[in-house]
Amino acid sequence: MLLRRVIPCLDVDKGRVVKGVEFVNLRDAGDPVELAVRYQDEGADEIVFLDITASHEKRETVARLARRCADDLFIPFTIGGGVRTVEDAQAVLDAGADKVSVNSAAVARPELLSELAGVFGAQCAVLAIDARRDPDDGPETDRSGAGTARPLAHYGVYVNGGRTPVGRDAIEWAREGVERGAGEILLTSMDRDGTEDGYELSLTREVSDAVDVPVIASGGAGTLDHLVDAVEKGGADAVLCASIFHYGQYTVRQAKERMREAGIPVRL
């Protein structure tokens, strides 16, 4: 039976965990290693660190973070932000990370995914996609492969904290990313990020149906029922959470107990 995962996400800026809405109005949430250890003790399956620090020395910044975490974390952790080449990924993985997450670097040069998968294996290459619903729904189209047209909202890929469109369709980019070697999709709805209004379920479902690798739902968790919905209605393999854990609203243990109550298999 496939266990669904609960993954706390820590956005790190200048060595501190921060949280805001759509990466603006950031508030300090604590030390990344201390928070990660707390979530590990509460039963987190994995941890994701996203370094959002504006710096030209990104490789050393994220490698330093990985080294700090490797001494105290005994569950898998992923680091993103600043990985633009195989050499960047090598530095982060050598420092102790289990996976690397790439976003804008893969958009700019999709071959990066193939290179990462070729050197480290697909299990180490996570494609992070920041998506927004376009103001107007797209035309009737069929992305399911079933041959039946249906009206779908159109989701575009964005970079720069969800502020800059790149002219790509999010579902098609997820498909291409997996074909190029991504072993997992970290899917964030920038419309929902930090709002605590719940995950973008239609987006999550479309991507989950489009690819044959695990999809991590991200952006919008505000209640424990939102996590249940992401799995049951969105088809997510894992749920990424930030604010509901950082500020003591819920614990990882409570999240997993609620999911188990709903009949979702989790590791307690």
PDB file of C-alpha atoms in Angstrom:
ATOM      1  CA  MET A   1       0.000   0.000   0.000  1.00  0.00           C
ATOM      2  CA  LEU A   2       1.400   3.389  -1.016  1.00  0.00           C
ATOM      3  CA  LEU A   3       1.906   5.585   2.017  1.00  0.00           C
ATOM      4  CA  ARG A   4       1.084   9.261   1.522  1.00  0.00           C
ATOM      5  CA  ARG A   5       3.697  11.669   2.824  1.00  0.00           C
ATOM      6  CA  VAL A   6       3.494  14.822   4.915  1.00  0.00           C
ATOM      7  CA  ILE A   7       6.365  17.162   4.095  1.00  0.00           C
ATOM      8  CA  PRO A   8       7.017  20.414   5.976  1.00  0.00           C
ATOM      9  CA  CYS A   9       8.477  23.096   3.727  1.00  0.00           C
ATOM     10  CA  LEU A  10      10.942  25.647   5.032  1.00  0.00           C
ATOM     11  CA  ASP A  11      11.568  28.781   2.947  1.00  0.00           C
ATOM     12  CA  VAL A  12      14.994  30.028   4.023  1.00  0.00           C
ATOM     13  CA  ASP A  13      16.139  33.618   3.626  1.00  0.00           C
ATOM     14  CA  LYS A  14      19.564  34.632   4.928  1.00  0.00           C
ATOM     15  CA  GLY A  15      19.706  31.561   7.150  1.00  0.00           C
ATOM     16  CA  ARG A  16      16.258  31.961   8.726  1.00  0.00           C
ATOM     17  CA  VAL A  17      12.925  30.331   7.947  1.00  0.00           C
ATOM     18  CA  VAL A  18      10.406  32.859   6.647  1.00  0.00           C
ATOM     19  CA  LYS A  19       6.834  32.684   5.472  1.00  0.00           C
ATOM     20  CA  GLY A  20       4.629  35.140   3.641  1.00  0.00           C
ATOM     21  CA  VAL A  21       1.972  35.249   0.961  1.00  0.00           C
ATOM     22  CA  GLU A  22       3.327  34.536  -2.519  1.00  0.00           C
ATOM     23  CA  PHE A  23       6.879  35.104  -1.180  1.00  0.00           C
ATOM     24  CA  VAL A  24       6.179  38.702  -0.074  1.00  0.00           C
ATOM     25  CA  ASN A  25       5.447  40.224   3.364  1.00  0.00           C
ATOM     26  CA  LEU A  26       7.812  37.691   4.872  1.00  0.00           C
ATOM     27  CA  ARG A  27       7.730  36.902   8.589  1.00  0.00           C
ATOM     28  CA  ASP A  28      10.474  35.174  10.555  1.00  0.00           C
ATOM     29  CA  ALA A  29       9.519  31.637  11.570  1.00  0.00           C
ATOM     30  CA  GLY A  30      12.704  30.385  13.215  1.00  0.00           C
ATOM     31  CA  ASP A  31      15.949  28.494  12.681  1.00  0.00           C
ATOM     32  CA  PRO A  32      15.745  25.959   9.825  1.00  0.00           C
ATOM     33  CA  VAL A  33      17.563  23.133  11.577  1.00  0.00           C
ATOM     34  CA  GLU A  34      15.649  23.543  14.847  1.00  0.00           C
ATOM     35  CA  LEU A  35      12.323  23.537  13.021  1.00  0.00           C
ATOM     36  CA  ALA A  36      13.302  20.586  10.851  1.00  0.00           C
ATOM     37  CA  VAL A  37      14.332  18.509  13.863  1.00  0.00           C
ATOM     38  CA  ARG A  38      11.039  19.336  15.566  1.00  0.00           C
ATOM     39  CA  TYR A  39       9.096  18.182  12.521  1.00  0.00           C
ATOM     40  CA  GLN A  40      11.219  15.048  12.296  1.00  0.00           C
ATOM     41  CA  ASP A  41      10.363  14.247  15.911  1.00  0.00           C
ATOM     42  CA  GLU A  42       6.674  14.818  15.158  1.00  0.00           C
ATOM     43  CA  GLY A  43       6.776  12.255  12.355  1.00  0.00           C
ATOM     44  CA  ALA A  44       7.495  14.178   9.152  1.00  0.00           C
ATOM     45  CA  ASP A  45       8.343  11.888   6.269  1.00  0.00           C
ATOM     46  CA  GLU A  46      10.674  14.349   4.558  1.00  0.00           C
ATOM     47  CA  ILE A  47      11.696  18.000   4.720  1.00  0.00           C
ATOM     48  CA  VAL A  48      11.978  20.456   1.851  1.00  0.00           C
ATOM     49  CA  PHE A  49      14.214  23.518   2.160  1.00  0.00           C
ATOM     50  CA  LEU A  50      13.865  26.272  -0.429  1.00  0.00           C
ATOM     51  CA  ASP A  51      16.566  28.917  -0.167  1.00  0.00           C
ATOM     52  CA  ILE A  52      15.106  32.178  -1.456  1.00  0.00           C
ATOM     53  CA  THR A  53      18.088  34.354  -0.533  1.00  0.00           C
ATOM     54  CA  ALA A  54      19.092  36.787  -3.277  1.00  0.00           C
ATOM     55  CA  SER A  55      22.760  35.916  -3.659  1.00  0.00           C
ATOM     56  CA  HIS A  56      25.281  35.241  -6.384  1.00  0.00           C
ATOM     57  CA  GLU A  57      26.969  32.643  -4.192  1.00  0.00           C
ATOM     58  CA  LYS A  58      24.001  30.310  -4.233  1.00  0.00           C
ATOM     59  CA  ARG A  59      25.881  27.043  -4.451  1.00  0.00           C
ATOM     60  CA  GLU A  60      27.806  27.637  -1.247  1.00  0.00           C
ATOM     61  CA  THR A  61      24.720  29.057   0.463  1.00  0.00           C
ATOM     62  CA  VAL A  62      22.632  25.954  -0.150  1.00  0.00           C
ATOM     63  CA  ALA A  63      25.549  23.587   0.459  1.00  0.00           C
ATOM     64  CA  ARG A  64      26.117  25.244   3.836  1.00  0.00           C
ATOM     65  CA  LEU A  65      22.447  24.723   4.661  1.00  0.00           C
ATOM     66  CA  ALA A  66      22.680  21.063   3.652  1.00  0.00           C
ATOM     67  CA  ARG A  67      25.721  20.531   5.873  1.00  0.00           C
ATOM     68  CA  ARG A  68      23.930  22.069   8.850  1.00  0.00           C
ATOM     69  CA  CYS A  69      20.936  19.815   8.346  1.00  0.00           C
ATOM     70  CA  ALA A  70      22.817  16.599   7.632  1.00  0.00           C
ATOM     71  CA  ASP A  71      24.162  16.365  11.183  1.00  0.00           C
ATOM     72  CA  ASP A  72      20.726  16.369  12.801  1.00  0.00           C
ATOM     73  CA  LEU A  73      18.243  15.021  10.258  1.00  0.00           C
ATOM     74  CA  PHE A  74      17.713  11.306   9.735  1.00  0.00           C
ATOM     75  CA  ILE A  75      14.829  11.581   7.297  1.00  0.00           C
ATOM     76  CA  PRO A  76      15.250  12.502   3.618  1.00  0.00           C
ATOM     77  CA  PHE A  77      15.536  16.181   2.831  1.00  0.00           C
ATOM     78  CA  THR A  78      15.449  18.141  -0.398  1.00  0.00           C
ATOM     79  CA  ILE A  79      17.144  21.456  -1.053  1.00  0.00           C
ATOM     80  CA  GLY A  80      16.211  23.886  -3.808  1.00  0.00           C
ATOM     81  CA  GLY A  81      17.238  27.380  -4.736  1.00  0.00           C
ATOM     82  CA  GLY A  82      20.591  27.912  -6.373  1.00  0.00           C
ATOM     83  CA  VAL A  83      20.945  24.576  -8.158  1.00  0.00           C
ATOM     84  CA  ARG A  84      21.649  25.476 -11.782  1.00  0.00           C
ATOM     85  CA  THR A  85      24.170  22.863 -12.870  1.00  0.00           C
ATOM     86  CA  VAL A  86      25.229  19.293 -12.174  1.00  0.00           C
ATOM     87  CA  GLU A  87      28.128  20.747 -10.186  1.00  0.00           C
ATOM     88  CA  ASP A  88      25.726  22.721  -7.997  1.00  0.00           C
ATOM     89  CA  ALA A  89      23.706  19.576  -7.358  1.00  0.00           C
ATOM     90  CA  GLN A  90      26.856  17.587  -6.607  1.00  0.00           C
ATOM     91  CA  ALA A  91      27.872  20.100  -3.942  1.00  0.00           C
ATOM     92  CA  VAL A  92      24.469  19.967  -2.259  1.00  0.00           C
ATOM     93  CA  LEU A  93      24.176  16.177  -2.384  1.00  0.00           C
ATOM     94  CA  ASP A  94      27.756  15.743  -1.159  1.00  0.00           C
ATOM     95  CA  ALA A  95      26.872  18.012   1.759  1.00  0.00           C
ATOM     96  CA  GLY A  96      24.126  15.596   2.814  1.00  0.00           C
ATOM     97  CA  ALA A  97      20.924  16.380   0.924  1.00  0.00           C
ATOM     98  CA  ASP A  98      18.989  13.448  -0.541  1.00  0.00           C
ATOM     99  CA  LYS A  99      17.396  15.336  -3.446  1.00  0.00           C
ATOM    100  CA  VAL A 100      17.710  18.636  -5.260  1.00  0.00           C
ATOM    101  CA  SER A 101      14.811  20.726  -6.476  1.00  0.00           C
ATOM    102  CA  VAL A 102      15.115  22.827  -9.618  1.00  0.00           C
ATOM    103  CA  ASN A 103      12.664  25.415 -10.908  1.00  0.00           C
ATOM    104  CA  SER A 104      13.711  28.454 -12.943  1.00  0.00           C
ATOM    105  CA  ALA A 105      17.004  26.833 -13.966  1.00  0.00           C
ATOM    106  CA  ALA A 106      15.095  23.950 -15.554  1.00  0.00           C
ATOM    107  CA  VAL A 107      12.706  26.345 -17.289  1.00  0.00           C
ATOM    108  CA  ALA A 108      15.666  28.227 -18.734  1.00  0.00           C
ATOM    109  CA  ARG A 109      17.488  25.046 -19.739  1.00  0.00           C
ATOM    110  CA  PRO A 110      15.305  21.912 -19.683  1.00  0.00           C
ATOM    111  CA  GLU A 111      18.326  19.724 -20.460  1.00  0.00           C
ATOM    112  CA  LEU A 112      19.342  20.213 -16.839  1.00  0.00           C
ATOM    113  CA  LEU A 113      16.750  17.624 -15.777  1.00  0.00           C
ATOM    114  CA  SER A 114      18.240  15.000 -18.080  1.00  0.00           C
ATOM    115  CA  GLU A 115      21.713  15.813 -16.836  1.00  0.00           C
ATOM    116  CA  LEU A 116      20.710  15.515 -13.181  1.00  0.00           C
ATOM    117  CA  ALA A 117      18.855  12.248 -13.749  1.00  0.00           C
ATOM    118  CA  GLY A 118      21.756  10.875 -15.795  1.00  0.00           C
ATOM    119  CA  VAL A 119      24.338  11.573 -13.113  1.00  0.00           C
ATOM    120  CA  PHE A 120      22.406  11.083  -9.874  1.00  0.00           C
ATOM    121  CA  GLY A 121      19.292   9.136 -10.877  1.00  0.00           C
ATOM    122  CA  ALA A 122      15.740  10.368 -11.316  1.00  0.00           C
ATOM    123  CA  GLN A 123      15.028   9.838  -7.613  1.00  0.00           C
ATOM    124  CA  CYS A 124      17.312  12.792  -6.824  1.00  0.00           C
ATOM    125  CA  ALA A 125      15.817  15.207  -9.364  1.00  0.00           C
ATOM    126  CA  VAL A 126      12.711  17.112  -8.275  1.00  0.00           C
ATOM    127  CA  LEU A 127      11.068  19.506 -10.715  1.00  0.00           C
ATOM    128  CA  ALA A 128       9.420  22.383  -8.860  1.00  0.00           C
ATOM    129  CA  ILE A 129       6.646  24.098 -10.812  1.00  0.00           C
ATOM    130  CA  ASP A 130       5.087  27.403  -9.742  1.00  0.00           C
ATOM    131  CA  ALA A 131       1.761  27.697 -11.551  1.00  0.00           C
ATOM    132  CA  ARG A 132      -0.968  30.293 -11.805  1.00  0.00           C
ATOM    133  CA  ARG A 133      -4.444  30.056 -13.225  1.00  0.00           C
ATOM    134  CA  ASP A 134      -4.687  32.346 -16.231  1.00  0.00           C
ATOM    135  CA  PRO A 135      -7.324  35.085 -15.951  1.00  0.00           C
ATOM    136  CA  ASP A 136      -9.391  33.497 -18.727  1.00  0.00           C
ATOM    137  CA  ASP A 137     -10.058  29.778 -18.883  1.00  0.00           C
ATOM    138  CA  GLY A 138      -8.486  28.100 -21.856  1.00  0.00           C
ATOM    139  CA  PRO A 139     -10.474  26.702 -24.764  1.00  0.00           C
ATOM    140  CA  GLU A 140     -12.006  23.265 -24.720  1.00  0.00           C
ATOM    141  CA  THR A 141      -9.099  20.905 -24.825  1.00  0.00           C
ATOM    142  CA  ASP A 142      -8.093  17.420 -23.832  1.00  0.00           C
ATOM    143  CA  ARG A 143      -4.958  16.737 -21.834  1.00  0.00           C
ATOM    144  CA  SER A 144      -6.067  13.400 -20.471  1.00  0.00           C
ATOM    145  CA  GLY A 145      -5.262  11.350 -23.558  1.00  0.00           C
ATOM    146  CA  ALA A 146      -8.742   9.845 -23.417  1.00  0.00           C
ATOM    147  CA  GLY A 147      -9.817  11.551 -26.614  1.00  0.00           C
ATOM    148  CA  THR A 148     -12.663  13.505 -25.034  1.00  0.00           C
ATOM    149  CA  ALA A 149     -12.554  17.290 -25.121  1.00  0.00           C
ATOM    150  CA  ARG A 150     -13.520  19.043 -21.929  1.00  0.00           C
ATOM    151  CA  PRO A 151     -13.305  22.640 -20.749  1.00  0.00           C
ATOM    152  CA  LEU A 152     -10.289  23.169 -18.546  1.00  0.00           C
ATOM    153  CA  ALA A 153      -8.773  26.115 -16.768  1.00  0.00           C
ATOM    154  CA  HIS A 154      -5.389  27.000 -18.167  1.00  0.00           C
ATOM    155  CA  TYR A 155      -2.433  27.097 -15.784  1.00  0.00           C
ATOM    156  CA  GLY A 156       0.750  28.872 -16.763  1.00  0.00           C
ATOM    157  CA  VAL A 157       4.275  28.362 -15.429  1.00  0.00           C
ATOM    158  CA  TYR A 158       5.803  31.283 -13.542  1.00  0.00           C
ATOM    159  CA  VAL A 159       9.237  32.053 -12.114  1.00  0.00           C
ATOM    160  CA  ASN A 160      10.634  34.768  -9.842  1.00  0.00           C
ATOM    161  CA  GLY A 161       8.412  33.837  -6.923  1.00  0.00           C
ATOM    162  CA  GLY A 162       5.361  33.422  -9.121  1.00  0.00           C
ATOM    163  CA  ARG A 163       5.592  36.893 -10.608  1.00  0.00           C
ATOM    164  CA  THR A 164       7.016  36.288 -14.074  1.00  0.00           C
ATOM    165  CA  PRO A 165       5.197  34.163 -16.683  1.00  0.00           C
ATOM    166  CA  VAL A 166       7.357  32.102 -19.002  1.00  0.00           C
ATOM    167  CA  GLY A 167       4.762  31.232 -21.650  1.00  0.00           C
ATOM    168  CA  ARG A 168       4.538  27.542 -20.763  1.00  0.00           C
ATOM    169  CA  ASP A 169       1.524  25.426 -19.892  1.00  0.00           C
ATOM    170  CA  ALA A 170       1.998  23.902 -16.437  1.00  0.00           C
ATOM    171  CA  ILE A 171       0.553  20.496 -17.282  1.00  0.00           C
ATOM    172  CA  GLU A 172       2.605  20.173 -20.456  1.00  0.00           C
ATOM    173  CA  TRP A 173       5.740  21.322 -18.621  1.00  0.00           C
ATOM    174  CA  ALA A 174       5.177  18.656 -15.961  1.00  0.00           C
ATOM    175  CA  ARG A 175       4.905  16.020 -18.681  1.00  0.00           C
ATOM    176  CA  GLU A 176       8.051  17.232 -20.406  1.00  0.00           C
ATOM    177  CA  GLY A 177       9.946  17.432 -17.147  1.00  0.00           C
ATOM    178  CA  VAL A 178       9.189  13.809 -16.330  1.00  0.00           C
ATOM    179  CA  GLU A 179      10.118  12.732 -19.848  1.00  0.00           C
ATOM    180  CA  ARG A 180      13.443  14.497 -19.380  1.00  0.00           C
ATOM    181  CA  GLY A 181      14.147  12.690 -16.119  1.00  0.00           C
ATOM    182  CA  ALA A 182      12.424  14.361 -13.175  1.00  0.00           C
ATOM    183  CA  GLY A 183      11.510  11.734 -10.600  1.00  0.00           C
ATOM    184  CA  GLU A 184       9.051  13.896  -8.696  1.00  0.00           C
ATOM    185  CA  ILE A 185       6.975  17.029  -9.226  1.00  0.00           C
ATOM    186  CA  LEU A 186       6.714  19.693  -6.530  1.00  0.00           C
ATOM    187  CA  LEU A 187       3.627  21.599  -7.654  1.00  0.00           C
ATOM    188  CA  THR A 188       2.840  24.985  -6.106  1.00  0.00           C
ATOM    189  CA  SER A 189      -0.257  27.013  -6.844  1.00  0.00           C
ATOM    190  CA  MET A 190       0.933  30.599  -6.594  1.00  0.00           C
ATOM    191  CA  ASP A 191      -2.708  31.710  -6.462  1.00  0.00           C
ATOM    192  CA  ARG A 192      -3.052  29.826  -3.168  1.00  0.00           C
ATOM    193  CA  ASP A 193       0.434  30.070  -1.675  1.00  0.00           C
ATOM    194  CA  GLY A 194       0.281  31.427   1.873  1.00  0.00           C
ATOM    195  CA  THR A 195      -3.478  32.055   1.714  1.00  0.00           C
ATOM    196  CA  GLU A 196      -4.487  28.994   3.787  1.00  0.00           C
ATOM    197  CA  ASP A 197      -7.534  28.640   1.522  1.00  0.00           C
ATOM    198  CA  GLY A 198      -6.687  25.094   0.474  1.00  0.00           C
ATOM    199  CA  TYR A 199      -4.752  23.547  -2.372  1.00  0.00           C
ATOM    200  CA  GLU A 200      -5.650  24.199  -6.019  1.00  0.00           C
ATOM    201  CA  LEU A 201      -7.293  20.805  -6.469  1.00  0.00           C
ATOM    202  CA  SER A 202      -8.057  21.013 -10.185  1.00  0.00           C
ATOM    203  CA  LEU A 203      -4.427  21.856 -10.950  1.00  0.00           C
ATOM    204  CA  THR A 204      -3.166  19.085  -8.681  1.00  0.00           C
ATOM    205  CA  ARG A 205      -5.515  16.536 -10.242  1.00  0.00           C
ATOM    206  CA  GLU A 206      -4.532  17.471 -13.794  1.00  0.00           C
ATOM    207  CA  VAL A 207      -0.829  17.138 -13.105  1.00  0.00           C
ATOM    208  CA  SER A 208      -1.301  13.924 -11.107  1.00  0.00           C
ATOM    209  CA  ASP A 209      -3.239  12.422 -14.009  1.00  0.00           C
ATOM    210  CA  ALA A 210      -0.674  13.624 -16.560  1.00  0.00           C
ATOM    211  CA  VAL A 211       2.500  12.099 -15.062  1.00  0.00           C
ATOM    212  CA  ASP A 212       3.557   8.746 -13.677  1.00  0.00           C
ATOM    213  CA  VAL A 213       5.812  10.061 -10.906  1.00  0.00           C
ATOM    214  CA  PRO A 214       4.818  11.297  -7.438  1.00  0.00           C
ATOM    215  CA  VAL A 215       3.243  14.742  -7.243  1.00  0.00           C
ATOM    216  CA  ILE A 216       3.659  16.862  -4.119  1.00  0.00           C
ATOM    217  CA  ALA A 217       0.797  19.336  -3.632  1.00  0.00           C
ATOM    218  CA  SER A 218       1.904  22.737  -2.377  1.00  0.00           C
ATOM    219  CA  GLY A 219       0.388  26.130  -1.722  1.00  0.00           C
ATOM    220  CA  GLY A 220      -2.634  26.915   0.395  1.00  0.00           C
ATOM    221  CA  ALA A 221      -2.879  24.446   3.289  1.00  0.00           C
ATOM    222  CA  GLY A 222      -4.845  26.028   6.124  1.00  0.00           C
ATOM    223  CA  THR A 223      -6.719  23.150   7.749  1.00  0.00           C
ATOM    224  CA  LEU A 224      -6.095  19.444   8.105  1.00  0.00           C
ATOM    225  CA  ASP A 225      -9.041  18.724   5.828  1.00  0.00           C
ATOM    226  CA  HIS A 226      -7.158  20.531   3.060  1.00  0.00           C
ATOM    227  CA  LEU A 227      -4.494  17.833   3.269  1.00  0.00           C
ATOM    228  CA  VAL A 228      -7.139  15.133   2.954  1.00  0.00           C
ATOM    229  CA  ASP A 229      -8.643  16.884  -0.070  1.00  0.00           C
ATOM    230  CA  ALA A 230      -5.261  17.135  -1.792  1.00  0.00           C
ATOM    231  CA  VAL A 231      -4.924  13.361  -1.699  1.00  0.00           C
ATOM    232  CA  GLU A 232      -8.535  12.290  -2.202  1.00  0.00           C
ATOM    233  CA  LYS A 233      -9.624  14.916  -4.722  1.00  0.00           C
ATOM    234  CA  GLY A 234      -6.316  16.137  -6.109  1.00  0.00           C
ATOM    235  CA  GLY A 235      -4.616  12.765  -6.412  1.00  0.00           C
ATOM    236  CA  ALA A 236      -1.454  14.002  -4.680  1.00  0.00           C
ATOM    237  CA  ASP A 237       1.104  11.529  -3.404  1.00  0.00           C
ATOM    238  CA  ALA A 238       2.348  13.958  -0.759  1.00  0.00           C
ATOM    239  CA  VAL A 239       1.314  17.244   0.824  1.00  0.00           C
ATOM    240  CA  LEU A 240       3.669  20.138   1.464  1.00  0.00           C
ATOM    241  CA  CYS A 241       2.834  22.409   4.398  1.00  0.00           C
ATOM    242  CA  ALA A 242       4.423  25.495   5.881  1.00  0.00           C
ATOM    243  CA  SER A 243       2.389  28.036   7.850  1.00  0.00           C
ATOM    244  CA  ILE A 244       0.108  25.547   9.608  1.00  0.00           C
ATOM    245  CA  PHE A 245       3.193  23.942  11.174  1.00  0.00           C
ATOM    246  CA  HIS A 246       5.535  26.923  11.592  1.00  0.00           C
ATOM    247  CA  TYR A 247       3.221  28.950  13.797  1.00  0.00           C
ATOM    248  CA  GLY A 248       1.933  26.091  15.932  1.00  0.00           C
ATOM    249  CA  GLN A 249      -1.511  25.778  14.384  1.00  0.00           C
ATOM    250  CA  TYR A 250      -1.114  22.013  13.990  1.00  0.00           C
ATOM    251  CA  THR A 251       1.580  19.410  14.459  1.00  0.00           C
ATOM    252  CA  VAL A 252       2.724  16.891  11.877  1.00  0.00           C
ATOM    253  CA  ARG A 253       1.327  14.167  14.110  1.00  0.00           C
ATOM    254  CA  GLN A 254      -2.111  15.788  14.115  1.00  0.00           C
ATOM    255  CA  ALA A 255      -1.998  16.079  10.334  1.00  0.00           C
ATOM    256  CA  LYS A 256      -1.230  12.408   9.934  1.00  0.00           C
ATOM    257  CA  GLU A 257      -3.871  11.350  12.429  1.00  0.00           C
ATOM    258  CA  ARG A 258      -6.497  13.329  10.495  1.00  0.00           C
ATOM    259  CA  MET A 259      -5.394  11.726   7.233  1.00  0.00           C
ATOM    260  CA  ARG A 260      -5.531   8.258   8.770  1.00  0.00           C
ATOM    261  CA  GLU A 261      -9.035   8.970  10.073  1.00  0.00           C
ATOM    262  CA  ALA A 262     -10.006   9.718   6.481  1.00  0.00           C
ATOM    263  CA  GLY A 263      -8.670   6.334   5.386  1.00  0.00           C
ATOM    264  CA  ILE A 264      -5.450   7.624   3.851  1.00  0.00           C
ATOM    265  CA  PRO A 265      -2.462   5.340   4.563  1.00  0.00           C
ATOM    266  CA  VAL A 266       0.309   7.241   6.367  1.00  0.00           C
ATOM    267  CA  ARG A 267       3.297   6.353   8.519  1.00  0.00           C
ATOM    268  CA  LEU A 268       2.629   7.186  12.156  1.00  0.00           C
TER     269      LEU A 268
END
